[in-house]
Tab-separated table of C-alpha atoms in Angstrom:
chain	number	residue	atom	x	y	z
A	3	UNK	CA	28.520	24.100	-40.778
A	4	UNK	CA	28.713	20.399	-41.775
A	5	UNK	CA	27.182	18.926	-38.671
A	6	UNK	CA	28.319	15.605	-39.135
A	7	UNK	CA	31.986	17.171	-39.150
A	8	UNK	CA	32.088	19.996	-36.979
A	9	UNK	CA	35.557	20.155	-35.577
A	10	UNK	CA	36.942	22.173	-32.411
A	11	UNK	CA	39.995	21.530	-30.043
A	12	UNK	CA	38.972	18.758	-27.438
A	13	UNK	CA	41.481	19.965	-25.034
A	14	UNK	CA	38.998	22.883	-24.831
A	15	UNK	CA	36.206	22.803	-21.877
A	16	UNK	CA	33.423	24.567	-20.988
A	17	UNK	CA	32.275	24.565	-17.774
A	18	UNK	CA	28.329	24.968	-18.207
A	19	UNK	CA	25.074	23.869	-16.283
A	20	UNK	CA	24.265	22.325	-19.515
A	21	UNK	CA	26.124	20.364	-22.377
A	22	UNK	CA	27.898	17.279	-21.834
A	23	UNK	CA	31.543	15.568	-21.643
A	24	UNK	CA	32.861	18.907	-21.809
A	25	UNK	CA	32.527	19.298	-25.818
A	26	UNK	CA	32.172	23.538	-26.528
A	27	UNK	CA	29.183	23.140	-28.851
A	28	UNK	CA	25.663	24.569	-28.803
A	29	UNK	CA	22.676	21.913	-29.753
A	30	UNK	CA	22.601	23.654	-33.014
A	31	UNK	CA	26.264	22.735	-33.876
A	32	UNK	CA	25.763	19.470	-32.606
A	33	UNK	CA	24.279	16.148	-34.052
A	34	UNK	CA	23.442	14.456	-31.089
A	35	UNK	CA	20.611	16.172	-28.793
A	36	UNK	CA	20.398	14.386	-25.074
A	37	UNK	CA	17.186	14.731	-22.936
A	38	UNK	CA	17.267	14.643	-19.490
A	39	UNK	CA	14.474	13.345	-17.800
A	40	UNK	CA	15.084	13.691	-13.867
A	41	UNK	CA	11.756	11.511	-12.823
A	42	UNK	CA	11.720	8.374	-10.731
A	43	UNK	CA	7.406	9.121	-9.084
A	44	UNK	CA	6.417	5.178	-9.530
A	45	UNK	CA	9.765	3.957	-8.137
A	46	UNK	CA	9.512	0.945	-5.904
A	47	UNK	CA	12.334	0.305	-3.789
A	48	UNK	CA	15.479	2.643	-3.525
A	49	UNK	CA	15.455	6.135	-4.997
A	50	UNK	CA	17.462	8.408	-6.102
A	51	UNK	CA	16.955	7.816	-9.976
A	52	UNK	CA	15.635	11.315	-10.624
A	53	UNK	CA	19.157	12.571	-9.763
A	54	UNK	CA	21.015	10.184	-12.609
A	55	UNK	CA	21.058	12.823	-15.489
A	56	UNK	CA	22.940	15.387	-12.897
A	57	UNK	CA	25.646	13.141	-11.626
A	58	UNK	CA	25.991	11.300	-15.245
A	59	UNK	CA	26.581	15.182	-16.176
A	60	UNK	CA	28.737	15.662	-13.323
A	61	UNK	CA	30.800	12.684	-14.195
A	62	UNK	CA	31.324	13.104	-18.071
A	63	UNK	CA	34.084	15.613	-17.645
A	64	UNK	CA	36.054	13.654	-16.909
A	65	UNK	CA	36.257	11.081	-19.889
A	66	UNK	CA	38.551	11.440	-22.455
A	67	UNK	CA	36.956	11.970	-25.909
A	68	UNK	CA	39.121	9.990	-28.201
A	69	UNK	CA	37.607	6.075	-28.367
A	70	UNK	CA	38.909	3.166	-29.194
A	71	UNK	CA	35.996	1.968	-31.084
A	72	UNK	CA	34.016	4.677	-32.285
A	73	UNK	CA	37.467	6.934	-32.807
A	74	UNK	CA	36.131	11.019	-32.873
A	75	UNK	CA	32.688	10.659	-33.166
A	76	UNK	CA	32.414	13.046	-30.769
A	77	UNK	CA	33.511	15.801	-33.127
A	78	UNK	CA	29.959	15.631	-34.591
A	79	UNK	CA	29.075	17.089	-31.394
A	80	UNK	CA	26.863	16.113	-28.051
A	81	UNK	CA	24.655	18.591	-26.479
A	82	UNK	CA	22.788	17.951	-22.997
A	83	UNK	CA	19.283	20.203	-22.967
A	84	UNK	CA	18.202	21.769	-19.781
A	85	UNK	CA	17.441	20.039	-17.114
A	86	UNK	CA	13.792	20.614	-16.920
A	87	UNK	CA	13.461	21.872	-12.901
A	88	UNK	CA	10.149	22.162	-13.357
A	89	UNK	CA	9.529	18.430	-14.072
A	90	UNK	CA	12.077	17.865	-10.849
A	91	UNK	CA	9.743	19.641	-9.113
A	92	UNK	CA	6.334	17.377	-10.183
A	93	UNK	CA	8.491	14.968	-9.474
A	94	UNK	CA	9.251	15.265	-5.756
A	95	UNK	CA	5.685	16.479	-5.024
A	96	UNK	CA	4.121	13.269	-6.751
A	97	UNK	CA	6.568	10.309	-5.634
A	98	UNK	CA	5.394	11.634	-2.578
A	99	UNK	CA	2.095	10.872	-2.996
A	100	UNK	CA	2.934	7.531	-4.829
A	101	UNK	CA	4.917	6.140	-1.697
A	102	UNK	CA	1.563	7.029	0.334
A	103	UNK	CA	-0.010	4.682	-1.850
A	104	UNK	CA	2.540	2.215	-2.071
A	105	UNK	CA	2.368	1.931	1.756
A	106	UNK	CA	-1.562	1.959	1.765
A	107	UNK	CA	-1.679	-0.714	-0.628
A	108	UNK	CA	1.279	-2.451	1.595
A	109	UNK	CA	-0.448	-2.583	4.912
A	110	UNK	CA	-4.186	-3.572	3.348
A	111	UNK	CA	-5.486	-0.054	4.245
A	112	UNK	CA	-9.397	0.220	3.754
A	113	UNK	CA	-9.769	3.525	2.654
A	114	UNK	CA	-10.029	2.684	-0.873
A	115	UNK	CA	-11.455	6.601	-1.693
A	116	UNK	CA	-8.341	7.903	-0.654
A	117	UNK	CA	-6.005	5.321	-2.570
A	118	UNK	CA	-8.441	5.769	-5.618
A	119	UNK	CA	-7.342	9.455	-5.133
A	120	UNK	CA	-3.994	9.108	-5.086
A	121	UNK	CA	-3.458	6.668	-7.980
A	122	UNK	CA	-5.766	9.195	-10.348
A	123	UNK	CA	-3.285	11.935	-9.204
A	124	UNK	CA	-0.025	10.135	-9.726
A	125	UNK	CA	-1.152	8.605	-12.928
A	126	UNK	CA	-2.373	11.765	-14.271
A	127	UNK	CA	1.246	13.769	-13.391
A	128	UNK	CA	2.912	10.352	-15.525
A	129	UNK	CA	0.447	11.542	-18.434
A	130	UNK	CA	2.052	14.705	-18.219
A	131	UNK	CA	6.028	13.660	-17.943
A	132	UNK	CA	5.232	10.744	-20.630
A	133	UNK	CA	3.587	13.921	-23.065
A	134	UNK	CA	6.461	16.403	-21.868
A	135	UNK	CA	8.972	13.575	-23.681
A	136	UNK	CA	6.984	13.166	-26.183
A	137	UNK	CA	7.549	16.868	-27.288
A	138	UNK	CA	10.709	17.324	-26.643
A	139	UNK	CA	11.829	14.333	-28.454
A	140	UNK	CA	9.568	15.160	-31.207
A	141	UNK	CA	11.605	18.564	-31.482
A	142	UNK	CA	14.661	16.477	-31.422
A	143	UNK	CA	13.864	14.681	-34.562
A	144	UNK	CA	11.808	17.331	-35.935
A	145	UNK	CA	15.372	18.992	-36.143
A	146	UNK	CA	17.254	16.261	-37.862
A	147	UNK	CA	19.309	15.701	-34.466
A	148	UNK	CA	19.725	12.213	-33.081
A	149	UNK	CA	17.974	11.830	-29.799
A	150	UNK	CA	19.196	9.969	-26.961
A	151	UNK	CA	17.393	10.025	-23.747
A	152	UNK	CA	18.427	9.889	-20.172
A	153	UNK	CA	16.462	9.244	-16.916
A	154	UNK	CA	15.033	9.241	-14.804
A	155	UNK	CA	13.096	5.843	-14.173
A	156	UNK	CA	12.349	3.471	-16.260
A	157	UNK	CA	9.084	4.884	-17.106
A	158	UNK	CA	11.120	7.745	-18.735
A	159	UNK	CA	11.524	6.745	-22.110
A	160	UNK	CA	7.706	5.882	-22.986
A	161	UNK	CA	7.355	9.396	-24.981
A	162	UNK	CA	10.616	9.040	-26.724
A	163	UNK	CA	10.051	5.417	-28.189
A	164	UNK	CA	6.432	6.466	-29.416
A	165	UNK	CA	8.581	9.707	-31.137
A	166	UNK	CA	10.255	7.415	-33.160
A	167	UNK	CA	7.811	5.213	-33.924
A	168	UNK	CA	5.869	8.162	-35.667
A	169	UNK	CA	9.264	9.366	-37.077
A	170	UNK	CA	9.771	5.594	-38.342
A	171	UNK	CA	6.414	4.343	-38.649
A	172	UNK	CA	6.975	1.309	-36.285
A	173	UNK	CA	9.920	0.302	-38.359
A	174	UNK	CA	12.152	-0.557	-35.814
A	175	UNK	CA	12.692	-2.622	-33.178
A	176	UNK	CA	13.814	-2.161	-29.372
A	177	UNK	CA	16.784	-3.630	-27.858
A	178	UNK	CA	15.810	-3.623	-24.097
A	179	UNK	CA	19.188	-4.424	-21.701
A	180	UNK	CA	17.207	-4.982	-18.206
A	181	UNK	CA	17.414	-6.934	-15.159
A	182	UNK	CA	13.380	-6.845	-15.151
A	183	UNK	CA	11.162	-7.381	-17.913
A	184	UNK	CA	9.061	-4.558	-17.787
A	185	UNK	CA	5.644	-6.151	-18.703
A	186	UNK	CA	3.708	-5.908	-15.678
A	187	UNK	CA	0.283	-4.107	-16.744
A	188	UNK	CA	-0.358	-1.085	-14.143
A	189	UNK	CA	2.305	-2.355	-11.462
A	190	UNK	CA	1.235	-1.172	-7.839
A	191	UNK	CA	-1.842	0.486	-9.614
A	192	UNK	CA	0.400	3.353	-11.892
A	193	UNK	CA	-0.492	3.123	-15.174
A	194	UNK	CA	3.011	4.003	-16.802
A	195	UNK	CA	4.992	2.213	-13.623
A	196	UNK	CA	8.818	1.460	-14.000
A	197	UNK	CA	7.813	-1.859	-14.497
A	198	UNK	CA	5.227	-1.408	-17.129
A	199	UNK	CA	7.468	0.625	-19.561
A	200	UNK	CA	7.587	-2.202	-22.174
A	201	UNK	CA	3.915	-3.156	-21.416
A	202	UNK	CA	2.685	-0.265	-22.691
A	203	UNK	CA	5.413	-0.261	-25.690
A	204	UNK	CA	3.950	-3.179	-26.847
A	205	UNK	CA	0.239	-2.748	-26.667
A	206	UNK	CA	0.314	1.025	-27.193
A	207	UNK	CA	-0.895	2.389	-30.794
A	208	UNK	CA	2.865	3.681	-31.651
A	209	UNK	CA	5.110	0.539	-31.447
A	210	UNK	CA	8.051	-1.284	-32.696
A	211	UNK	CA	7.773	-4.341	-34.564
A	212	UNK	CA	9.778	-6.404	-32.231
A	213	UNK	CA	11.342	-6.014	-28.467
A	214	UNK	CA	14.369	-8.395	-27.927
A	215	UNK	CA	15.090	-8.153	-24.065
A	216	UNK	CA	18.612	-9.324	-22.615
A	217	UNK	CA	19.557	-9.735	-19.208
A	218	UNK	CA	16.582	-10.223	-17.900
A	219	UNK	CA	16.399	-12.073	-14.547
A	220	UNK	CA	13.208	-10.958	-12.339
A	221	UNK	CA	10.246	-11.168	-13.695
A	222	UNK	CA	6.613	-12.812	-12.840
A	223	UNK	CA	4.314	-14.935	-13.990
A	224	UNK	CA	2.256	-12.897	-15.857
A	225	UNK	CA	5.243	-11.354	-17.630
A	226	UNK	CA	6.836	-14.808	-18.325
A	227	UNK	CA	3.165	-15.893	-19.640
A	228	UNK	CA	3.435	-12.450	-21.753
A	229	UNK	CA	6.437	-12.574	-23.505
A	230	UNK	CA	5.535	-16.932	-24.337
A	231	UNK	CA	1.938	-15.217	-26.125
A	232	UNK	CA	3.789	-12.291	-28.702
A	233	UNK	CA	5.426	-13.525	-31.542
A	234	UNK	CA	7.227	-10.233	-31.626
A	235	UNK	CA	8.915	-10.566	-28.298
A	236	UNK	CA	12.165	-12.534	-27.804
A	237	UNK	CA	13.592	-12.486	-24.582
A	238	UNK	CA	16.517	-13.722	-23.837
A	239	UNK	CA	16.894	-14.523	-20.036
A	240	UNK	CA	20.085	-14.702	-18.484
A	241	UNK	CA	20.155	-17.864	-16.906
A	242	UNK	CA	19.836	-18.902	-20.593
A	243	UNK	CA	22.589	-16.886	-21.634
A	244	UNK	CA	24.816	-17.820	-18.414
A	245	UNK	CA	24.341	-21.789	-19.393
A	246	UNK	CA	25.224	-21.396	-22.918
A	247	UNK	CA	28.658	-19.415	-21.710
A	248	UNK	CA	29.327	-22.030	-18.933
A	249	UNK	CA	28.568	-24.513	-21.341
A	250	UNK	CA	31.321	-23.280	-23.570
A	251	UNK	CA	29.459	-21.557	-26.208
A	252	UNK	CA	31.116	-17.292	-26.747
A	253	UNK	CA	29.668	-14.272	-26.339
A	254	UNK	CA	30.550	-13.685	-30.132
A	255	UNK	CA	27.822	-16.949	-31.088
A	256	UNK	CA	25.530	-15.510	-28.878
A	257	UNK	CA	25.566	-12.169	-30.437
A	258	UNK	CA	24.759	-13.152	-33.180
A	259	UNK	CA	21.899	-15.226	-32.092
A	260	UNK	CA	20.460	-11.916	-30.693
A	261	UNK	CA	21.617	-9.771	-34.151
A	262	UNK	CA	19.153	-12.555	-35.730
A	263	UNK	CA	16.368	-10.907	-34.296
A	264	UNK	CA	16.480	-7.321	-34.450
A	265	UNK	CA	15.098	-5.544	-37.744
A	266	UNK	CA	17.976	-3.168	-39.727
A	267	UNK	CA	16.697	-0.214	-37.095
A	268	UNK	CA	17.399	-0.445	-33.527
A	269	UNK	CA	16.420	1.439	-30.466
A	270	UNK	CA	18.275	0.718	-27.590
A	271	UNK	CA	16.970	1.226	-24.096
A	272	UNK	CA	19.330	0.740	-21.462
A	273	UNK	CA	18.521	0.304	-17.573
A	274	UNK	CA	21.328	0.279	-16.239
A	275	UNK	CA	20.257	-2.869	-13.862
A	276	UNK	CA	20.622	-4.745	-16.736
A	277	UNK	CA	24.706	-5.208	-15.795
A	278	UNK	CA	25.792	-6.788	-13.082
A	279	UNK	CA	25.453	-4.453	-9.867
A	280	UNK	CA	29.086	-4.192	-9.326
A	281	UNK	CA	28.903	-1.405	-11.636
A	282	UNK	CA	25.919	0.202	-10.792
A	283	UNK	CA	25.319	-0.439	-6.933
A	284	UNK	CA	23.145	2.531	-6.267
A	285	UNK	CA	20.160	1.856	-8.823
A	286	UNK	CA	16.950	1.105	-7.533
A	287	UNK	CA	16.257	-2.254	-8.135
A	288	UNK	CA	19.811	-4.227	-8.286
A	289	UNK	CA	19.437	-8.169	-8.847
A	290	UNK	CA	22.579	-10.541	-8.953
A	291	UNK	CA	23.617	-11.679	-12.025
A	292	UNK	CA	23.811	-9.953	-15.368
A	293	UNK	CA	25.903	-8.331	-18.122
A	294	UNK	CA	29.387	-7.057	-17.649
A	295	UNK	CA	30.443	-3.727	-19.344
A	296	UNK	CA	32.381	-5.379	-21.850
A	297	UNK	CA	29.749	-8.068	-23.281
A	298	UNK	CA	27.374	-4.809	-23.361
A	299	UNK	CA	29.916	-2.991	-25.651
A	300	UNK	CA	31.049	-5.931	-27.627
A	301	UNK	CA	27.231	-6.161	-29.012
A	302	UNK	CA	27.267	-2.349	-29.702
A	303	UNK	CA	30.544	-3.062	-31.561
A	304	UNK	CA	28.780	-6.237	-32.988
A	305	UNK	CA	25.338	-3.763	-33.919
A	306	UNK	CA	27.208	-1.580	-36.128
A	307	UNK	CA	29.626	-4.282	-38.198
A	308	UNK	CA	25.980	-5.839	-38.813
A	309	UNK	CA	24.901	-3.324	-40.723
A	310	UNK	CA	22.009	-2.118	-38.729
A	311	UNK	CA	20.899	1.685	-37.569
A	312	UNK	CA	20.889	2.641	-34.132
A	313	UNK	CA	18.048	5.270	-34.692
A	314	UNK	CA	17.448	6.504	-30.808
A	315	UNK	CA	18.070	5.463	-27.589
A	316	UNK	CA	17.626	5.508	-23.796
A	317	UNK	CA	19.347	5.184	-20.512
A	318	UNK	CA	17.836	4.536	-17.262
A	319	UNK	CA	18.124	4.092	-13.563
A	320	UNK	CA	21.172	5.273	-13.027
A	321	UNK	CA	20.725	6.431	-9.708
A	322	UNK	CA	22.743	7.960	-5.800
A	323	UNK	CA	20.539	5.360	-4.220
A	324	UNK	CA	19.180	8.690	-2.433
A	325	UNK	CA	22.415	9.661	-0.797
A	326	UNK	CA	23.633	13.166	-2.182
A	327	UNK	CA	26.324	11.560	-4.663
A	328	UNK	CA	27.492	8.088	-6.051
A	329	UNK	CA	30.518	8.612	-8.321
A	330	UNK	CA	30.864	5.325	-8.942
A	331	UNK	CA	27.205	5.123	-10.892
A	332	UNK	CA	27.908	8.731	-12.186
A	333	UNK	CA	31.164	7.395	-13.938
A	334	UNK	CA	29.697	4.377	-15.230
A	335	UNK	CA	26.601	5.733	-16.719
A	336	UNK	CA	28.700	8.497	-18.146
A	337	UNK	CA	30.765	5.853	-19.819
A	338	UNK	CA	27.583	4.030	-21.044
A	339	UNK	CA	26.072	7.474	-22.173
A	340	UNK	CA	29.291	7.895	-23.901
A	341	UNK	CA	29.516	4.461	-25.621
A	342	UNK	CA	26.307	4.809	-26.734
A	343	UNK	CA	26.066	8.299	-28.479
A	344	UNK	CA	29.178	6.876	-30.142
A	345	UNK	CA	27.564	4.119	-31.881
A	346	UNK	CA	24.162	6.547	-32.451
A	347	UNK	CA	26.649	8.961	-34.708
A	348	UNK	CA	28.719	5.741	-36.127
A	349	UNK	CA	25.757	3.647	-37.316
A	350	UNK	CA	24.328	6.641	-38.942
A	351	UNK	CA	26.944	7.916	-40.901
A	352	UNK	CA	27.444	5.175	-43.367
């Protein structure tokens, strides 16, 4: 089978633990292989994040597969993997322990040998989720598949980028869509934090040759001082986007201003704080402002009539906010996911 043209009825569903928006395909028929990564251990404030690949799952069912924009690039076929219950279970057992350091570190306990204990532990089980990714994406690309990634936190996608790094050989550069800016080195004392993710992107051995942030709009000192010291970060904050909108400038000239500095192949990694918490109330870490759905797909849009490659991508932190369910976040990120494994096929298929 042609995999960039398999074909099958879309009013056909299967109703499956696994797969995604319904589509009857195995992995092997399809070009587009997802990775769930259901781990939030180094989360900070709400929870709930290890849950997003299940109701995203849930969720996709229910969207029809035809697209305005990207038309049937669905009938190349998107296939969900396993969701890895083993990693769930690390999970649970480890934020545990990461929330008793959290609140050690919070209340200025002195029993530094137990804290020391804790942060070796929890940074030890992030070794092992960040090298789980790492396979499994490997295998992904290994395959010829595309490879889009879902979390989980935003320490997810760590494995995934340095995958394609080796696949591309650091030619590439990350789109990050964020509230935060994810350069805080060892945040809260875990190595491969939430909120180090593009910290250790950009001073690991396997990394892009630029990160272009949007949205961001909480962020520190040290981060700010960061991004102002690496030529090959450009971070557009969005206070400095909002001014040049409410000073009349479009989101059109604006694109373009970020199009100017991404290299011809893109990752895109996508926490999902990164729009405006209207539509994504439940995620950990919400902070006012941001993108709205619309400006996020006008730049995919914008992306592929540039010419560029989406070559991977991630999505993050869409989250129940710890209750059982949050359809609202499911739908969204399902719409996101969907959006977004659109444009993978689209921009690769040229």
């Amino acid at each position: 089978m042609d995999k960039t043209q398999s074909k099958f009825d879309p009013t056909t569903t299967i109703s499956s633990e696994f797969g995604i928006f319904g589509i009857p395909l195995t992995e092997e028929e399809s070009l587009v292989t997802l990775v769930p990564v259901p781990w939030e251990v180094t989360t900070s404030y709400g929870r709930g994040a290890s849950d997003g690949p299940r109701i995203i799952r849930e969720a996709s069912e229910q969207i029809d597969l035809f697209d305005f924009e990207t038309g049937k690039a669905y009938e190349s076929g998107y296939f969900m993997r396993e969701f890895p219950q083993e990693l769930k279970d690390m999970n649970d057992k480890y934020k545990e322990k990461a929330q008793e350091l959290i609140g050690l570190r919070t209340s200025l306990s002195e029993d530094t040998a137990r804290m020391d204990k804790l942060a070796a532990e929890v940074n030890a089980a992030c070794e092992k989720m960040t090298a789980w990714v790492f396979d499994q994406c490997k295998s992904v690309l290994k395959n010829k598949k595309l490879l889009g990634l879902v979390g989980g936190d935003h320490s997810t996608p760590w494995g995934a980028i340095q995958a394609v790094a080796e696949e591309y050989k650091g030619d590439f550069g990350v789109l990050h869509i964020d509230a935060h800016a994810d350069l805080r080195k060892a945040y809260q004392g875990f190595t491969q934090s939430h909120a180090s993710i593009m910290y250790n992107v950009m001073t690991g051995d396997k990394r892009p040759k630029k990160l272009v942030q949007i949205g961001i709009r909480d962020f520190c000192e040290e981060e700010f001082d960061f991004i102002e010291s690496r030529k090959d970060i450009r971070t557009f904050f969005d206070m400095e986007l909002k001014r040049r909108l409410l000073a009349g400038e479009s989101w059109a000239q604006v694109c373009q201003d970020i199009l100017k500095e991404l290299p011809q192949n893109v990752y895109i990694s996508f926490d999902i704080d990164g729009l405006d918490p209207a539509f994504c109330p439940s995620t950990g870490t919400p902070v006012p402002g941001g993108l709205s759905i619309d400006q996020v797909f006008y730049l995919f849009n914008e992306i592929h009539k540039s010419g560029r490659k989406i070559v991977a991508f991630d999505l993050n932190e869409v989250s129940t906010g710890g209750e059982e369910e949050a359809e609202w976040d499911g739908n969204v990120g399902a719409r996101v996911l969907y959006k977004l494994c659109g444009w993978l096929v689209k921009t690769n298929q040229r």
